[in-house]
Coordinates of C-alpha atoms in Angstrom, one line a residue:
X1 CA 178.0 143.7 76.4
X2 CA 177.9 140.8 78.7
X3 CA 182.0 139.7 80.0
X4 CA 182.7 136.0 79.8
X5 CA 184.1 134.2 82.6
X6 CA 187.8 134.0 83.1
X7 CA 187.6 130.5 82.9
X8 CA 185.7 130.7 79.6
X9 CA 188.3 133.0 78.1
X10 CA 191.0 130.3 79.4
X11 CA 189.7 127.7 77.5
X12 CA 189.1 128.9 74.4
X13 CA 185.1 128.6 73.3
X14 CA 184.6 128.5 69.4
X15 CA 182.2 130.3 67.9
X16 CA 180.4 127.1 67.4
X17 CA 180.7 125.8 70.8
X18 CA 179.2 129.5 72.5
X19 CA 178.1 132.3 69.9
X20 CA 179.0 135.0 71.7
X21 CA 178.6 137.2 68.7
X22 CA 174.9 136.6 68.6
X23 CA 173.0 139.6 69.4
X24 CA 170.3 139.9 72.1
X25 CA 167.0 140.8 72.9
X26 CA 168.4 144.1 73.5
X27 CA 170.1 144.5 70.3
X28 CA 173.3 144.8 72.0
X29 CA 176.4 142.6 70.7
X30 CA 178.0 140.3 73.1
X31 CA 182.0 139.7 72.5
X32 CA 184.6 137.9 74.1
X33 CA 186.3 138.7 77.0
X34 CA 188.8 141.9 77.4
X35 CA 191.3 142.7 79.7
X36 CA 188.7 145.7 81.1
X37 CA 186.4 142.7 82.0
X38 CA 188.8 142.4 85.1
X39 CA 187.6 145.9 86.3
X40 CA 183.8 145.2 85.5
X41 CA 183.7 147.9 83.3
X42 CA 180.4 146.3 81.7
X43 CA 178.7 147.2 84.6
X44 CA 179.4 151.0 83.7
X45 CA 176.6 151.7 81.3
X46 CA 174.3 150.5 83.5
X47 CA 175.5 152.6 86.0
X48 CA 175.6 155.3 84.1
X49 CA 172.0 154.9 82.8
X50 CA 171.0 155.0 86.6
X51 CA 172.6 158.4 87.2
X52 CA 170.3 159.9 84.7
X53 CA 168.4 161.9 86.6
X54 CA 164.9 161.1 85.9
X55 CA 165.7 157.7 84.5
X56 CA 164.2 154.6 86.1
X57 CA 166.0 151.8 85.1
X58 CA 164.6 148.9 82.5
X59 CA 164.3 145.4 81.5
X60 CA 166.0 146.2 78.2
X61 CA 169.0 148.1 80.1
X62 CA 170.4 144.4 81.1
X63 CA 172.8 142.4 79.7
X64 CA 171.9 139.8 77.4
X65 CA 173.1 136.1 79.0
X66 CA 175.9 134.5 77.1
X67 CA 174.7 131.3 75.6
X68 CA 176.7 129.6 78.1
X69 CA 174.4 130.6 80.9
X70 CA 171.3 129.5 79.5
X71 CA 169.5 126.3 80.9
X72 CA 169.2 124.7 77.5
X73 CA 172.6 125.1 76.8
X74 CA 174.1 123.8 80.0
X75 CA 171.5 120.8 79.9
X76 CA 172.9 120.1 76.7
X77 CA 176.2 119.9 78.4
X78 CA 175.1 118.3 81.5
X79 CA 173.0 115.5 80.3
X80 CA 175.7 114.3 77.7
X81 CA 178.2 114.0 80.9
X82 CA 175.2 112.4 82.3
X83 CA 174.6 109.9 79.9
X84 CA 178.1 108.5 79.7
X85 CA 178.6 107.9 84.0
X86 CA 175.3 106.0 83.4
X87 CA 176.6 103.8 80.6
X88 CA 180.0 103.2 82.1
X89 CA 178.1 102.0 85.3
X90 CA 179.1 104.9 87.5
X91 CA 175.9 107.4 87.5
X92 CA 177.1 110.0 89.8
X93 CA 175.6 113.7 89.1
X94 CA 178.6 115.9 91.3
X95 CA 181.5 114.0 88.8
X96 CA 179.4 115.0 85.7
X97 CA 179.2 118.7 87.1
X98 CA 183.0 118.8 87.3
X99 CA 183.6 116.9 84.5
X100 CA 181.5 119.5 82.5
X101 CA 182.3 123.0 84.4
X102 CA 185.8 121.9 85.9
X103 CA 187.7 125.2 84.1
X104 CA 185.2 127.4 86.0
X105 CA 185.7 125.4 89.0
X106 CA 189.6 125.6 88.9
X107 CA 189.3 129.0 88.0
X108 CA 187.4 130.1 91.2
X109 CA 189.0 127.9 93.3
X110 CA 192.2 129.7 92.0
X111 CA 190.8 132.9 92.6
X112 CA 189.7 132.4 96.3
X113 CA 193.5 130.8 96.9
X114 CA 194.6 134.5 95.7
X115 CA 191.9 136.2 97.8
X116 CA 192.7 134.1 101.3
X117 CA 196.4 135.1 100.5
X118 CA 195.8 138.4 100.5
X119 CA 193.9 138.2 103.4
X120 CA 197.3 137.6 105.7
X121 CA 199.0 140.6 104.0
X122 CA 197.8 143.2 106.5
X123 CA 198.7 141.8 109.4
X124 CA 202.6 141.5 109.4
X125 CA 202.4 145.5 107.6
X126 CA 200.5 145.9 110.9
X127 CA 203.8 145.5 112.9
X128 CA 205.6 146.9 110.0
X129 CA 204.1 150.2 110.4
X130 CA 204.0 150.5 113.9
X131 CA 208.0 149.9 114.1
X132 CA 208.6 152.3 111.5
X133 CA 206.7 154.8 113.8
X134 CA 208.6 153.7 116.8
X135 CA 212.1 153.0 115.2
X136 CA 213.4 156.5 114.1
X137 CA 216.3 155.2 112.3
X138 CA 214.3 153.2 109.7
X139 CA 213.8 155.5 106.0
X140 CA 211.3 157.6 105.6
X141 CA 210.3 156.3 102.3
X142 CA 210.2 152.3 104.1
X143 CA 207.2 153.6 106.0
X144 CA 205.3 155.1 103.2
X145 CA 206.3 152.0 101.4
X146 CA 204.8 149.5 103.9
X147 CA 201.5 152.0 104.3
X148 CA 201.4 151.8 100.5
X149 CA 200.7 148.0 100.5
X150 CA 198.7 148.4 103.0
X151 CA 195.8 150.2 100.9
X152 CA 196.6 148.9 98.0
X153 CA 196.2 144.8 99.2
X154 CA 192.4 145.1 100.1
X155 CA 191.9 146.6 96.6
X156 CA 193.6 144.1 95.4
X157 CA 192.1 141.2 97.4
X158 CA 188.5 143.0 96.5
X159 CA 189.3 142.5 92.8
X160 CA 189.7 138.6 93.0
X161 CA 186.8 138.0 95.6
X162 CA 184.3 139.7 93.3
X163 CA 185.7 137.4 90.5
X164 CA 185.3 134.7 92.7
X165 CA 181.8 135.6 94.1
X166 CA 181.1 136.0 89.8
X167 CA 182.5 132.3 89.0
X168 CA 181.1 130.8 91.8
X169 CA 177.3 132.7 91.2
X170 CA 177.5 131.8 87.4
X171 CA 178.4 127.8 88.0
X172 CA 175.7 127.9 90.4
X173 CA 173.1 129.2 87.9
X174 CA 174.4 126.8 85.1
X175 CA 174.0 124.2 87.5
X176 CA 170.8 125.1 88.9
X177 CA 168.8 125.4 85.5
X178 CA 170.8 122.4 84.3
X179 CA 170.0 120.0 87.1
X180 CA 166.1 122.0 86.7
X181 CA 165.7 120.8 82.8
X182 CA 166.6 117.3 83.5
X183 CA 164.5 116.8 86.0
X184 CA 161.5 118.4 84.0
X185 CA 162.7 116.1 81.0
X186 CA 162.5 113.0 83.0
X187 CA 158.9 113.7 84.5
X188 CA 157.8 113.8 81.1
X189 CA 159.4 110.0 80.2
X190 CA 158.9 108.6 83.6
X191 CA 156.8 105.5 83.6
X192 CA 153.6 105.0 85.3
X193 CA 154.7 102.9 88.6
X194 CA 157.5 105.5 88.8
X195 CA 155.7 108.3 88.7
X196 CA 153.5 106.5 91.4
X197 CA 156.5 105.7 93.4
X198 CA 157.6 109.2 93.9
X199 CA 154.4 110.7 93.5
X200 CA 153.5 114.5 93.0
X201 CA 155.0 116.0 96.2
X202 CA 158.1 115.0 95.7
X203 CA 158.9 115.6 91.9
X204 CA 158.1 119.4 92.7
X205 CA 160.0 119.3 95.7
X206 CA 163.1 118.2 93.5
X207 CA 162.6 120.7 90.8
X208 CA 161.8 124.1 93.1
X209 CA 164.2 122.8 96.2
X210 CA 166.2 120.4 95.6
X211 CA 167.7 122.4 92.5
X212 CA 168.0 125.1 94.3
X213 CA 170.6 124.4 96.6
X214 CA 173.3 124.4 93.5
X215 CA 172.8 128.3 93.5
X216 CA 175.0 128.7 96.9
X217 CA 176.6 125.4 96.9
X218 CA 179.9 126.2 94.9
X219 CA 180.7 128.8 97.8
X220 CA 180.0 126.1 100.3
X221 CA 182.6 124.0 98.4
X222 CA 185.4 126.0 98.6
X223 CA 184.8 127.1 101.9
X224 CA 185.2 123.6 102.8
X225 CA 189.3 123.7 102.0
X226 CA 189.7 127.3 102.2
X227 CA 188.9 127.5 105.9
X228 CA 191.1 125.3 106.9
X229 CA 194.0 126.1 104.7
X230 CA 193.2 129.9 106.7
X231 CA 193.2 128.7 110.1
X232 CA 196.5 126.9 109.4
X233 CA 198.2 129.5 107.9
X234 CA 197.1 132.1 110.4
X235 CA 198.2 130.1 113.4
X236 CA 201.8 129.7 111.6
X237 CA 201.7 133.5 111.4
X238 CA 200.6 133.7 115.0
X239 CA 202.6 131.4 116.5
X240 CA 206.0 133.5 115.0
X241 CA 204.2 136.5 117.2
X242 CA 203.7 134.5 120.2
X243 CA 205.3 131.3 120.3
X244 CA 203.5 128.3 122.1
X245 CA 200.5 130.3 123.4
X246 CA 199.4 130.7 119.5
X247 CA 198.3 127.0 120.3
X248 CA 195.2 128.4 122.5
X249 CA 192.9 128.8 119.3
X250 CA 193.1 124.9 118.7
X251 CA 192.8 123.9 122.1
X252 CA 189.4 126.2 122.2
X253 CA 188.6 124.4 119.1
X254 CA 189.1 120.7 120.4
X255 CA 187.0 121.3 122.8
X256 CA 184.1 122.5 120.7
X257 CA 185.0 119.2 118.6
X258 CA 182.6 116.8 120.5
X259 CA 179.3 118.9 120.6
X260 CA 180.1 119.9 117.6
X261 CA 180.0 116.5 116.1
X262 CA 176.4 115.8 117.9
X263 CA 175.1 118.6 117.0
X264 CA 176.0 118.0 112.7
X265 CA 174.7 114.4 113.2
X266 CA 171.6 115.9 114.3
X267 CA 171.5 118.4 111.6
X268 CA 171.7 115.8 108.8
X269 CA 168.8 113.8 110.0
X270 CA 166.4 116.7 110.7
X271 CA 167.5 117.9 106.8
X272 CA 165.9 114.2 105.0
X273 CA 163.2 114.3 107.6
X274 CA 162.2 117.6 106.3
X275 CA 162.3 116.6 103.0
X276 CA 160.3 114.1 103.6
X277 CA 157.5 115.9 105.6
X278 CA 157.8 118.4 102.6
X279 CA 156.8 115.8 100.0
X280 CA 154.5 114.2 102.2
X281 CA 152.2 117.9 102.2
X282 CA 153.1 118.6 98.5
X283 CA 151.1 115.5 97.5
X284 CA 148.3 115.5 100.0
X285 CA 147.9 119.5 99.0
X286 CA 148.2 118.1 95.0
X287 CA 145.8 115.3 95.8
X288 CA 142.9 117.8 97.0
X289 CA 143.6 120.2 94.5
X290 CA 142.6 117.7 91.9
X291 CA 139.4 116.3 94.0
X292 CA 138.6 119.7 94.7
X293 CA 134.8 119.6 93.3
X294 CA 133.9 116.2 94.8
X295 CA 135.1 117.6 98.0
X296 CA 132.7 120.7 97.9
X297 CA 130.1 118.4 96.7
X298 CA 130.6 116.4 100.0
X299 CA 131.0 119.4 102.2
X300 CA 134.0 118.0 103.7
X301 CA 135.8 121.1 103.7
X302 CA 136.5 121.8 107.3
X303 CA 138.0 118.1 107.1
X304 CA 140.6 117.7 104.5
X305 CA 141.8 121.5 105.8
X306 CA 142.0 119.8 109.3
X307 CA 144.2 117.1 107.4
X308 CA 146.4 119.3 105.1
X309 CA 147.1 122.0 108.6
X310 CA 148.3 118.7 110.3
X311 CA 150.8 117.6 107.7
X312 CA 151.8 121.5 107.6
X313 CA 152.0 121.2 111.2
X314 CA 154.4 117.8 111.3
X315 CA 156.6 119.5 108.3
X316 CA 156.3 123.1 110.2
X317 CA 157.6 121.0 113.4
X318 CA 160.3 119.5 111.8
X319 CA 162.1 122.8 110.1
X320 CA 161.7 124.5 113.6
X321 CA 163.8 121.9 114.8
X322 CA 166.3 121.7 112.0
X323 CA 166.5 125.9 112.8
X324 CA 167.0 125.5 116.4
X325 CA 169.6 123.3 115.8
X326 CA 171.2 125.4 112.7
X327 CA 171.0 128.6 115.2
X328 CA 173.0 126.5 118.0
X329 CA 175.6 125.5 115.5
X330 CA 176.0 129.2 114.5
X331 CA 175.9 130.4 118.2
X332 CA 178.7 127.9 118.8
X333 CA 180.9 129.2 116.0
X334 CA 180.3 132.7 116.1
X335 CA 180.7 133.0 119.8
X336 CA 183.7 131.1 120.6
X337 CA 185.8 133.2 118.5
X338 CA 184.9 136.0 120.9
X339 CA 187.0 134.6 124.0
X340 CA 190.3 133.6 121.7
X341 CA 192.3 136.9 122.3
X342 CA 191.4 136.5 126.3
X343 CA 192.6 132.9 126.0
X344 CA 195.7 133.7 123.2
X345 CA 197.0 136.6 125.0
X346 CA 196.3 135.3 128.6
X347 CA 198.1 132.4 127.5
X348 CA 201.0 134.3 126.0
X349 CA 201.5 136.3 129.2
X350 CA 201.1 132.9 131.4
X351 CA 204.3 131.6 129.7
X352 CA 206.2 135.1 130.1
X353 CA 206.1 136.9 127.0
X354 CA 205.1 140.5 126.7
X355 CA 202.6 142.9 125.3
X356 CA 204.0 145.7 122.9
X357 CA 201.5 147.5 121.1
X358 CA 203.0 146.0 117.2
X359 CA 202.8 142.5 119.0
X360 CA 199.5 142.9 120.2
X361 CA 198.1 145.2 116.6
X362 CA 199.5 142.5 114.5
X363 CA 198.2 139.3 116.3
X364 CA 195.0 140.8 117.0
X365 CA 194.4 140.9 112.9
X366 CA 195.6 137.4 112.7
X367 CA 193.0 136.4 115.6
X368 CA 190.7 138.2 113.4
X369 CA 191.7 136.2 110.5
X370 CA 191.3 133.0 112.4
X371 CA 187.5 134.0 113.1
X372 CA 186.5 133.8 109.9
X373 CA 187.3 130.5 109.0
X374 CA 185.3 129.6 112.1
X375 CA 182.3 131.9 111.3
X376 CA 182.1 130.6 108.1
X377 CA 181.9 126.8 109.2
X378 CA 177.8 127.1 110.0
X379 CA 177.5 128.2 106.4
X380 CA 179.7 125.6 104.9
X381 CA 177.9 122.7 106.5
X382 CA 174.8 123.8 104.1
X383 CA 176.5 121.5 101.6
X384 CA 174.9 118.8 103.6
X385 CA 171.7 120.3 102.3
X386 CA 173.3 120.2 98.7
X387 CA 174.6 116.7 99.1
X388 CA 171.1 115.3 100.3
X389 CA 169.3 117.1 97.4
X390 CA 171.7 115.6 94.7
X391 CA 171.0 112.4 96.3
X392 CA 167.5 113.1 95.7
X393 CA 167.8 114.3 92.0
X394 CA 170.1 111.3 90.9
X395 CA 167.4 108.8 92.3
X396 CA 164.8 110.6 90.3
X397 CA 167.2 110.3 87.0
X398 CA 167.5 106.7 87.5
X399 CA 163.5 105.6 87.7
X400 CA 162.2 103.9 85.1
X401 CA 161.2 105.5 81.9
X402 CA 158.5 104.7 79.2
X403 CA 159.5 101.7 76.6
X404 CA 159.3 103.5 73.3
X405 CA 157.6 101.4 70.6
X406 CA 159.6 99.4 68.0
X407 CA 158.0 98.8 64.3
X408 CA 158.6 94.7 63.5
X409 CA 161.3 93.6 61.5
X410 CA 161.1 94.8 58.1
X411 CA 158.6 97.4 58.4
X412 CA 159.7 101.1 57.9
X413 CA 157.9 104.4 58.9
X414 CA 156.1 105.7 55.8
X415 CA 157.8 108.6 54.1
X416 CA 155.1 110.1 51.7
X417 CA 153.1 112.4 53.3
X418 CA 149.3 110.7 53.4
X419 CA 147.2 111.5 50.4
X420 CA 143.9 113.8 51.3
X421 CA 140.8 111.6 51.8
X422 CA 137.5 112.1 51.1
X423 CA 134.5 110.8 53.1
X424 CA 130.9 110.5 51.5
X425 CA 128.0 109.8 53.9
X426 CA 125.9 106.3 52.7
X427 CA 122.6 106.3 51.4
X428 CA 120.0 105.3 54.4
X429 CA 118.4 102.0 53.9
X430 CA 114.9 102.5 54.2
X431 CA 114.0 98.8 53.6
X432 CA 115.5 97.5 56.3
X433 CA 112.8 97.9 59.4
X434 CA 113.6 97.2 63.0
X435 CA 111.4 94.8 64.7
X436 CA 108.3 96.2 66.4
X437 CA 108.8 95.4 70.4
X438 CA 105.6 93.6 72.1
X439 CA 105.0 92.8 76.0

């Protein structure tokens, strides 16, 4: 049994609207969701059919996909979304995907909320804890009480990230064979001096990359509030630990503002330029494919490899780049949040405050916290990437298409199926003589 979303359980789905009472190719039924969906508990067969001992694990031992995840289905959806931006004058392909999936979307983003809130739960029981263990007049049972939450929040907070990590996994998989079926559907009615236009290299470039990038890119979009929502709630937090020196984490930050500003400029541009040398290889590669023979009949071999190794080369050159510069940004990110508790707490002592060990526990977890809005940013700015290849895919939706053919006024396709015929082979006339040819 395969668990619907939360946000498909929240909204309701008719029976007509997604069957989930359809059986699959496993024979297995698929029903709607339960309140032991929370827990996951359809993973258990599965899990228990690994334990066997002996038993490898099957094709027929997975869960059926709800009709809602298949590509037909959420091209269905998609395209009609589609269709009306484009006839109100508006074609934009990110407000039909949340006009279509906004209930997931809400959903996880709702989730994640919950999650990052947890997330700043174990740092003030930090402190707790260790003044319960210093304070001998507090209750016994306030100490067990605060080491209770304690355990109990990361459970908790694991709960709602894996539902998170579901929603966000799911929308990117509806997306991603979505976006994938329209695109093939358009190659198929594109007309000829479109098809020219784009060419070979980059219509398969759309459909194997540029569709791609929707499999990650719902993470990437809540990263993109939820980071800093964290960094300003944990410098709240910090700055009731340690006053003005809780400031030292933005300053650090500032600084990094500038080069980091250059160096997502440069980013962008090395991301179409790849694309571009991408499509520029596809078709030459395409192109020889196809003249394959006449090329072995020439013996140009060593020639047209020369040629396709140095558009490899040029695209090769270009994604080294674009590396280069993604491993800077990420060297940025990830290594100034090393040098925050030497700045924070060299700060705090600069201005005359004091180190005691629940002070130092507690804003040492909040640094911590702080970090990972910071080493998540070189991942979020992947939804350039995403951005760039929806540019790409709503251009290619746009192009021209074939006319279809209209039957004049008053004339109707025939209805009647058309009688059998029968062919008989003429007589030869063996009168007729053709003229004798002289010099």
């Amino acid at each position: 049994r395969a668990p619907l979303l939360l946000a498909d359980a929240a909204t309701g789905l008719t029976h007509e609207e997604a069957p989930t009472e359809v059986p699959g190719p496993s024979g297995r039924v698929r029903s709607r969701f339960t309140p032991w969906d929370i827990l996951f508990n359809c993973a258990s067969r599965i899990i228990a059919a690994g334990n066997e001992q002996g038993r490898t694990l099957k094709e027929s031992d997975g869960e059926d996909l709800l009709p809602q995840d298949v590509p037909e289905w959420a091209r269905d959806e998609l395209k009609g979304a589609w269709d009306e931006s484009v006839l109100a004058g508006r074609p934009c392909l990110s407000r039909s995907i949340i006009k279509v999936w906004w209930p997931i979307l809400t959903c996880a983003a709702m989730l994640h909320g919950v999650e990052i809130g947890l997330n700043f739960v174990s740092p003030p029981l930090i402190r707790l804890i260790v003044e319960a263990v210093d304070d001998k007049d507090q209750p016994f049972y306030a100490g067990i009480l605060y080491v209770v939450a304690y355990f109990l929040s990361p459970f908790v907070q694991s709960v709602f990230m894996c539902h998170f990590i579901l929603h966000c996994r799911r929308l990117g998989l509806r997306t991603w064979g979505a976006t994938s079926c329209l695109v093939f559907d358009k190659t198929l009615r594109m007309s000829q001096p479109a098809a020219v236009q784009f060419g070979p290299g980059k219509i398969v470039n759309i459909m194997q990359v540029d569709s791609t990038r929707f499999d990650f890119a719902f993470f990437f979009l809540n990263f993109l509030w939820s980071m800093p929502l964290m960094l300003l709630v944990g410098l709240t937090l910090l700055y009731g630990n340690i006053g003005p020196a809780a400031g030292a984490p933005l300053v650090v930050m500032a600084g990094m503002y500038f080069l980091n500003k250059l160096v997502m400029k440069r980013i962008m541009d090395l991301q179409r330029e790849v694309s571009e040398a991408r499509d520029a290889r596809v078709k030459v590669l395409t192109e020889v494919m196809h003249a394959l023979r006449l090329i072995k009949l020439l013996a140009w071999e060593r020639q047209v490899a020369d040629f396709v190794q140095n558009c490899r080369d040029t695209e090769m050159k270009r994604i080294a780049d674009f590396k280069f510069f993604g491993v800077l940004n990420s060297f940025i990110w990830s290594g100034v949040p090393l040098i925050l508790p030497v700045v924070t707490f060299g700060a705090h002592v600069f201005l005359g405050g004091s180190l005691e060990p629940g002070l130092v526990f507690s804003s040492l977890a909040l640094l911590d916290m702080i970090r990972i809005p910071m080493n998540l940013f070189p991942q979020a700015i992947q939804v350039v990437g995403v951005r760039v290849g929806m540019s790409r895919i709503e251009e290619l939706l746009q192009a021209d298409e074939i006319e279809e053919r209209k039957l004049p006024p008053g004339v109707s396709p025939p209805t009647d199926p058309p009688e059998a015929a029968t062919f008989v082979r003429a007589a030869p006339d063996v009168t007729s003589q053709a003229p004798v040819a002289k010099l």
